[in-house]
Amino acid sequence: MKPPVDHIRISSKGKETLIKLKKRTGIAHWNQLCRLALCRSLHLATKPTLPGPLDTAIEIDWKTFAGQYGSIFSALLLIRASRDGVRVDSPEELTSYVRAHLERGISTLNGIKALGDVVVRQVR
């Protein structure tokens, strides 16, 4: 499956949060933290919004980000993008959408104090 984007880009604010998370959780790699962030954002019911123009402080190519789960992350993003009304045939729109999910997911991780706090719990 073709990846939805070639690279993922994280803002300087997101980078600051990721640096704190690396220290708190012991997770050493950006891509692993970004995977968690993406999953947390995809778990939320609302469509993410991008807060204005963002700088790029971290850039990770898709293969490094997704690793062996590339086809799974691609499918999840494309399904969710379609559900949210994002044109998946528009590279610009899809790139913004992926970035919005990552930034939102990273912000949800901001209050994490330890690795056990990362788990998304299902609310019944």
mmCIF file with all atom_site columns, C-alpha atoms in Angstrom:
data_model
loop_
_atom_site.group_PDB
_atom_site.id
_atom_site.type_symbol
_atom_site.label_atom_id
_atom_site.label_alt_id
_atom_site.label_comp_id
_atom_site.label_asym_id
_atom_site.label_entity_id
_atom_site.label_seq_id
_atom_site.pdbx_PDB_ins_code
_atom_site.Cartn_x
_atom_site.Cartn_y
_atom_site.Cartn_z
_atom_site.occupancy
_atom_site.B_iso_or_equiv
_atom_site.pdbx_formal_charge
_atom_site.auth_seq_id
_atom_site.auth_comp_id
_atom_site.auth_asym_id
_atom_site.auth_atom_id
_atom_site.pdbx_PDB_model_num
ATOM 1   C CA . MET A 1 1   ? 0.000   0.000  0.000  1.00 0.00 ? 1   MET A CA 1
ATOM 2   C CA . LYS A 1 2   ? 1.278   3.448  -0.909 1.00 0.00 ? 2   LYS A CA 1
ATOM 3   C CA . PRO A 1 3   ? 1.904   5.610  2.180  1.00 0.00 ? 3   PRO A CA 1
ATOM 4   C CA . PRO A 1 4   ? -0.389  8.618  2.609  1.00 0.00 ? 4   PRO A CA 1
ATOM 5   C CA . VAL A 1 5   ? 2.644   10.928 2.997  1.00 0.00 ? 5   VAL A CA 1
ATOM 6   C CA . ASP A 1 6   ? 6.368   10.678 2.320  1.00 0.00 ? 6   ASP A CA 1
ATOM 7   C CA . HIS A 1 7   ? 7.407   12.429 5.533  1.00 0.00 ? 7   HIS A CA 1
ATOM 8   C CA . ILE A 1 8   ? 5.794   13.416 8.772  1.00 0.00 ? 8   ILE A CA 1
ATOM 9   C CA . ARG A 1 9   ? 6.603   16.823 10.185 1.00 0.00 ? 9   ARG A CA 1
ATOM 10  C CA . ILE A 1 10  ? 6.345   17.957 13.784 1.00 0.00 ? 10  ILE A CA 1
ATOM 11  C CA . SER A 1 11  ? 6.289   21.569 15.010 1.00 0.00 ? 11  SER A CA 1
ATOM 12  C CA . SER A 1 12  ? 8.754   23.012 17.518 1.00 0.00 ? 12  SER A CA 1
ATOM 13  C CA . LYS A 1 13  ? 6.019   22.939 20.189 1.00 0.00 ? 13  LYS A CA 1
ATOM 14  C CA . GLY A 1 14  ? 5.455   19.253 19.416 1.00 0.00 ? 14  GLY A CA 1
ATOM 15  C CA . LYS A 1 15  ? 9.195   18.635 19.596 1.00 0.00 ? 15  LYS A CA 1
ATOM 16  C CA . GLU A 1 16  ? 9.362   20.181 23.079 1.00 0.00 ? 16  GLU A CA 1
ATOM 17  C CA . THR A 1 17  ? 6.575   17.876 24.230 1.00 0.00 ? 17  THR A CA 1
ATOM 18  C CA . LEU A 1 18  ? 8.282   14.849 22.688 1.00 0.00 ? 18  LEU A CA 1
ATOM 19  C CA . ILE A 1 19  ? 11.561  15.691 24.445 1.00 0.00 ? 19  ILE A CA 1
ATOM 20  C CA . LYS A 1 20  ? 9.744   15.768 27.805 1.00 0.00 ? 20  LYS A CA 1
ATOM 21  C CA . LEU A 1 21  ? 7.980   12.501 26.970 1.00 0.00 ? 21  LEU A CA 1
ATOM 22  C CA . LYS A 1 22  ? 11.244  10.772 26.112 1.00 0.00 ? 22  LYS A CA 1
ATOM 23  C CA . LYS A 1 23  ? 12.540  11.609 29.599 1.00 0.00 ? 23  LYS A CA 1
ATOM 24  C CA . ARG A 1 24  ? 9.319   10.690 31.416 1.00 0.00 ? 24  ARG A CA 1
ATOM 25  C CA . THR A 1 25  ? 8.526   7.436  29.631 1.00 0.00 ? 25  THR A CA 1
ATOM 26  C CA . GLY A 1 26  ? 11.937  6.088  28.673 1.00 0.00 ? 26  GLY A CA 1
ATOM 27  C CA . ILE A 1 27  ? 10.784  5.727  25.060 1.00 0.00 ? 27  ILE A CA 1
ATOM 28  C CA . ALA A 1 28  ? 13.926  6.670  23.172 1.00 0.00 ? 28  ALA A CA 1
ATOM 29  C CA . HIS A 1 29  ? 12.768  7.213  19.600 1.00 0.00 ? 29  HIS A CA 1
ATOM 30  C CA . TRP A 1 30  ? 10.677  9.989  18.012 1.00 0.00 ? 30  TRP A CA 1
ATOM 31  C CA . ASN A 1 31  ? 8.921   7.548  15.698 1.00 0.00 ? 31  ASN A CA 1
ATOM 32  C CA . GLN A 1 32  ? 7.627   5.405  18.569 1.00 0.00 ? 32  GLN A CA 1
ATOM 33  C CA . LEU A 1 33  ? 6.246   8.428  20.403 1.00 0.00 ? 33  LEU A CA 1
ATOM 34  C CA . CYS A 1 34  ? 4.694   9.728  17.186 1.00 0.00 ? 34  CYS A CA 1
ATOM 35  C CA . ARG A 1 35  ? 3.001   6.376  16.590 1.00 0.00 ? 35  ARG A CA 1
ATOM 36  C CA . LEU A 1 36  ? 1.424   6.614  20.044 1.00 0.00 ? 36  LEU A CA 1
ATOM 37  C CA . ALA A 1 37  ? 0.379   10.190 19.321 1.00 0.00 ? 37  ALA A CA 1
ATOM 38  C CA . LEU A 1 38  ? -1.239  9.211  16.028 1.00 0.00 ? 38  LEU A CA 1
ATOM 39  C CA . CYS A 1 39  ? -3.162  6.358  17.657 1.00 0.00 ? 39  CYS A CA 1
ATOM 40  C CA . ARG A 1 40  ? -4.410  8.610  20.451 1.00 0.00 ? 40  ARG A CA 1
ATOM 41  C CA . SER A 1 41  ? -5.601  11.196 17.942 1.00 0.00 ? 41  SER A CA 1
ATOM 42  C CA . LEU A 1 42  ? -7.291  8.609  15.734 1.00 0.00 ? 42  LEU A CA 1
ATOM 43  C CA . HIS A 1 43  ? -9.099  7.354  18.847 1.00 0.00 ? 43  HIS A CA 1
ATOM 44  C CA . LEU A 1 44  ? -10.803 10.736 19.301 1.00 0.00 ? 44  LEU A CA 1
ATOM 45  C CA . ALA A 1 45  ? -14.140 11.108 17.539 1.00 0.00 ? 45  ALA A CA 1
ATOM 46  C CA . THR A 1 46  ? -13.657 14.635 16.207 1.00 0.00 ? 46  THR A CA 1
ATOM 47  C CA . LYS A 1 47  ? -11.768 15.721 13.115 1.00 0.00 ? 47  LYS A CA 1
ATOM 48  C CA . PRO A 1 48  ? -8.437  17.331 14.046 1.00 0.00 ? 48  PRO A CA 1
ATOM 49  C CA . THR A 1 49  ? -7.745  20.939 13.139 1.00 0.00 ? 49  THR A CA 1
ATOM 50  C CA . LEU A 1 50  ? -4.383  22.450 12.370 1.00 0.00 ? 50  LEU A CA 1
ATOM 51  C CA . PRO A 1 51  ? -3.716  25.594 14.411 1.00 0.00 ? 51  PRO A CA 1
ATOM 52  C CA . GLY A 1 52  ? -2.428  27.955 11.709 1.00 0.00 ? 52  GLY A CA 1
ATOM 53  C CA . PRO A 1 53  ? 0.920   27.748 9.931  1.00 0.00 ? 53  PRO A CA 1
ATOM 54  C CA . LEU A 1 54  ? 3.396   25.458 11.637 1.00 0.00 ? 54  LEU A CA 1
ATOM 55  C CA . ASP A 1 55  ? 7.152   25.366 11.563 1.00 0.00 ? 55  ASP A CA 1
ATOM 56  C CA . THR A 1 56  ? 8.941   22.060 11.115 1.00 0.00 ? 56  THR A CA 1
ATOM 57  C CA . ALA A 1 57  ? 11.285  21.058 13.920 1.00 0.00 ? 57  ALA A CA 1
ATOM 58  C CA . ILE A 1 58  ? 11.308  17.293 13.308 1.00 0.00 ? 58  ILE A CA 1
ATOM 59  C CA . GLU A 1 59  ? 10.961  15.480 10.007 1.00 0.00 ? 59  GLU A CA 1
ATOM 60  C CA . ILE A 1 60  ? 10.714  11.689 9.842  1.00 0.00 ? 60  ILE A CA 1
ATOM 61  C CA . ASP A 1 61  ? 10.291  9.711  6.650  1.00 0.00 ? 61  ASP A CA 1
ATOM 62  C CA . TRP A 1 62  ? 7.243   7.491  6.485  1.00 0.00 ? 62  TRP A CA 1
ATOM 63  C CA . LYS A 1 63  ? 9.173   4.206  6.544  1.00 0.00 ? 63  LYS A CA 1
ATOM 64  C CA . THR A 1 64  ? 10.951  5.184  9.758  1.00 0.00 ? 64  THR A CA 1
ATOM 65  C CA . PHE A 1 65  ? 7.751   6.496  11.325 1.00 0.00 ? 65  PHE A CA 1
ATOM 66  C CA . ALA A 1 66  ? 5.545   3.523  10.468 1.00 0.00 ? 66  ALA A CA 1
ATOM 67  C CA . GLY A 1 67  ? 8.128   0.730  10.396 1.00 0.00 ? 67  GLY A CA 1
ATOM 68  C CA . GLN A 1 68  ? 6.639   -2.719 9.864  1.00 0.00 ? 68  GLN A CA 1
ATOM 69  C CA . TYR A 1 69  ? 3.172   -1.283 10.506 1.00 0.00 ? 69  TYR A CA 1
ATOM 70  C CA . GLY A 1 70  ? 3.196   0.986  7.445  1.00 0.00 ? 70  GLY A CA 1
ATOM 71  C CA . SER A 1 71  ? 0.250   -0.623 5.694  1.00 0.00 ? 71  SER A CA 1
ATOM 72  C CA . ILE A 1 72  ? -1.798  -0.607 8.905  1.00 0.00 ? 72  ILE A CA 1
ATOM 73  C CA . PHE A 1 73  ? -1.141  3.083  9.617  1.00 0.00 ? 73  PHE A CA 1
ATOM 74  C CA . SER A 1 74  ? -1.807  3.922  5.959  1.00 0.00 ? 74  SER A CA 1
ATOM 75  C CA . ALA A 1 75  ? -5.141  2.107  6.006  1.00 0.00 ? 75  ALA A CA 1
ATOM 76  C CA . LEU A 1 76  ? -6.184  3.665  9.317  1.00 0.00 ? 76  LEU A CA 1
ATOM 77  C CA . LEU A 1 77  ? -5.376  7.166  8.080  1.00 0.00 ? 77  LEU A CA 1
ATOM 78  C CA . LEU A 1 78  ? -7.080  6.729  4.715  1.00 0.00 ? 78  LEU A CA 1
ATOM 79  C CA . ILE A 1 79  ? -10.226 5.244  6.264  1.00 0.00 ? 79  ILE A CA 1
ATOM 80  C CA . ARG A 1 80  ? -10.408 7.984  8.869  1.00 0.00 ? 80  ARG A CA 1
ATOM 81  C CA . ALA A 1 81  ? -9.668  10.709 6.295  1.00 0.00 ? 81  ALA A CA 1
ATOM 82  C CA . SER A 1 82  ? -12.515 9.455  4.110  1.00 0.00 ? 82  SER A CA 1
ATOM 83  C CA . ARG A 1 83  ? -14.840 9.389  7.108  1.00 0.00 ? 83  ARG A CA 1
ATOM 84  C CA . ASP A 1 84  ? -13.827 12.955 8.025  1.00 0.00 ? 84  ASP A CA 1
ATOM 85  C CA . GLY A 1 85  ? -14.453 14.205 4.483  1.00 0.00 ? 85  GLY A CA 1
ATOM 86  C CA . VAL A 1 86  ? -10.794 14.730 3.580  1.00 0.00 ? 86  VAL A CA 1
ATOM 87  C CA . ARG A 1 87  ? -9.967  14.293 -0.091 1.00 0.00 ? 87  ARG A CA 1
ATOM 88  C CA . VAL A 1 88  ? -7.537  11.385 -0.063 1.00 0.00 ? 88  VAL A CA 1
ATOM 89  C CA . ASP A 1 89  ? -6.621  12.089 -3.687 1.00 0.00 ? 89  ASP A CA 1
ATOM 90  C CA . SER A 1 90  ? -5.223  15.508 -2.679 1.00 0.00 ? 90  SER A CA 1
ATOM 91  C CA . PRO A 1 91  ? -1.624  15.159 -1.405 1.00 0.00 ? 91  PRO A CA 1
ATOM 92  C CA . GLU A 1 92  ? -1.693  18.638 0.163  1.00 0.00 ? 92  GLU A CA 1
ATOM 93  C CA . GLU A 1 93  ? -4.938  18.030 2.025  1.00 0.00 ? 93  GLU A CA 1
ATOM 94  C CA . LEU A 1 94  ? -3.849  14.591 3.182  1.00 0.00 ? 94  LEU A CA 1
ATOM 95  C CA . THR A 1 95  ? -0.461  15.915 4.370  1.00 0.00 ? 95  THR A CA 1
ATOM 96  C CA . SER A 1 96  ? -2.183  18.627 6.429  1.00 0.00 ? 96  SER A CA 1
ATOM 97  C CA . TYR A 1 97  ? -4.602  16.074 7.829  1.00 0.00 ? 97  TYR A CA 1
ATOM 98  C CA . VAL A 1 98  ? -1.835  13.701 8.930  1.00 0.00 ? 98  VAL A CA 1
ATOM 99  C CA . ARG A 1 99  ? 0.061   16.574 10.506 1.00 0.00 ? 99  ARG A CA 1
ATOM 100 C CA . ALA A 1 100 ? -3.080  17.719 12.324 1.00 0.00 ? 100 ALA A CA 1
ATOM 101 C CA . HIS A 1 101 ? -3.528  14.228 13.780 1.00 0.00 ? 101 HIS A CA 1
ATOM 102 C CA . LEU A 1 102 ? 0.092   14.081 14.905 1.00 0.00 ? 102 LEU A CA 1
ATOM 103 C CA . GLU A 1 103 ? 0.043   17.523 16.507 1.00 0.00 ? 103 GLU A CA 1
ATOM 104 C CA . ARG A 1 104 ? -3.238  16.783 18.287 1.00 0.00 ? 104 ARG A CA 1
ATOM 105 C CA . GLY A 1 105 ? -1.979  13.388 19.425 1.00 0.00 ? 105 GLY A CA 1
ATOM 106 C CA . ILE A 1 106 ? 1.241   14.873 20.749 1.00 0.00 ? 106 ILE A CA 1
ATOM 107 C CA . SER A 1 107 ? -0.719  17.492 22.674 1.00 0.00 ? 107 SER A CA 1
ATOM 108 C CA . THR A 1 108 ? -2.799  14.722 24.299 1.00 0.00 ? 108 THR A CA 1
ATOM 109 C CA . LEU A 1 109 ? 0.436   13.151 25.506 1.00 0.00 ? 109 LEU A CA 1
ATOM 110 C CA . ASN A 1 110 ? 1.616   16.390 27.127 1.00 0.00 ? 110 ASN A CA 1
ATOM 111 C CA . GLY A 1 111 ? 0.396   15.484 30.623 1.00 0.00 ? 111 GLY A CA 1
ATOM 112 C CA . ILE A 1 112 ? 1.813   11.954 30.599 1.00 0.00 ? 112 ILE A CA 1
ATOM 113 C CA . LYS A 1 113 ? 4.031   11.332 33.618 1.00 0.00 ? 113 LYS A CA 1
ATOM 114 C CA . ALA A 1 114 ? 4.943   7.664  33.054 1.00 0.00 ? 114 ALA A CA 1
ATOM 115 C CA . LEU A 1 115 ? 4.714   4.998  30.374 1.00 0.00 ? 115 LEU A CA 1
ATOM 116 C CA . GLY A 1 116 ? 1.635   3.401  31.982 1.00 0.00 ? 116 GLY A CA 1
ATOM 117 C CA . ASP A 1 117 ? -0.288  6.663  31.531 1.00 0.00 ? 117 ASP A CA 1
ATOM 118 C CA . VAL A 1 118 ? -0.028  6.391  27.737 1.00 0.00 ? 118 VAL A CA 1
ATOM 119 C CA . VAL A 1 119 ? -2.667  3.688  27.399 1.00 0.00 ? 119 VAL A CA 1
ATOM 120 C CA . VAL A 1 120 ? -5.963  4.841  25.933 1.00 0.00 ? 120 VAL A CA 1
ATOM 121 C CA . ARG A 1 121 ? -8.744  3.552  28.121 1.00 0.00 ? 121 ARG A CA 1
ATOM 122 C CA . GLN A 1 122 ? -12.135 2.848  26.652 1.00 0.00 ? 122 GLN A CA 1
ATOM 123 C CA . VAL A 1 123 ? -14.858 4.858  28.359 1.00 0.00 ? 123 VAL A CA 1
ATOM 124 C CA . ARG A 1 124 ? -18.123 2.964  28.708 1.00 0.00 ? 124 ARG A CA 1
#
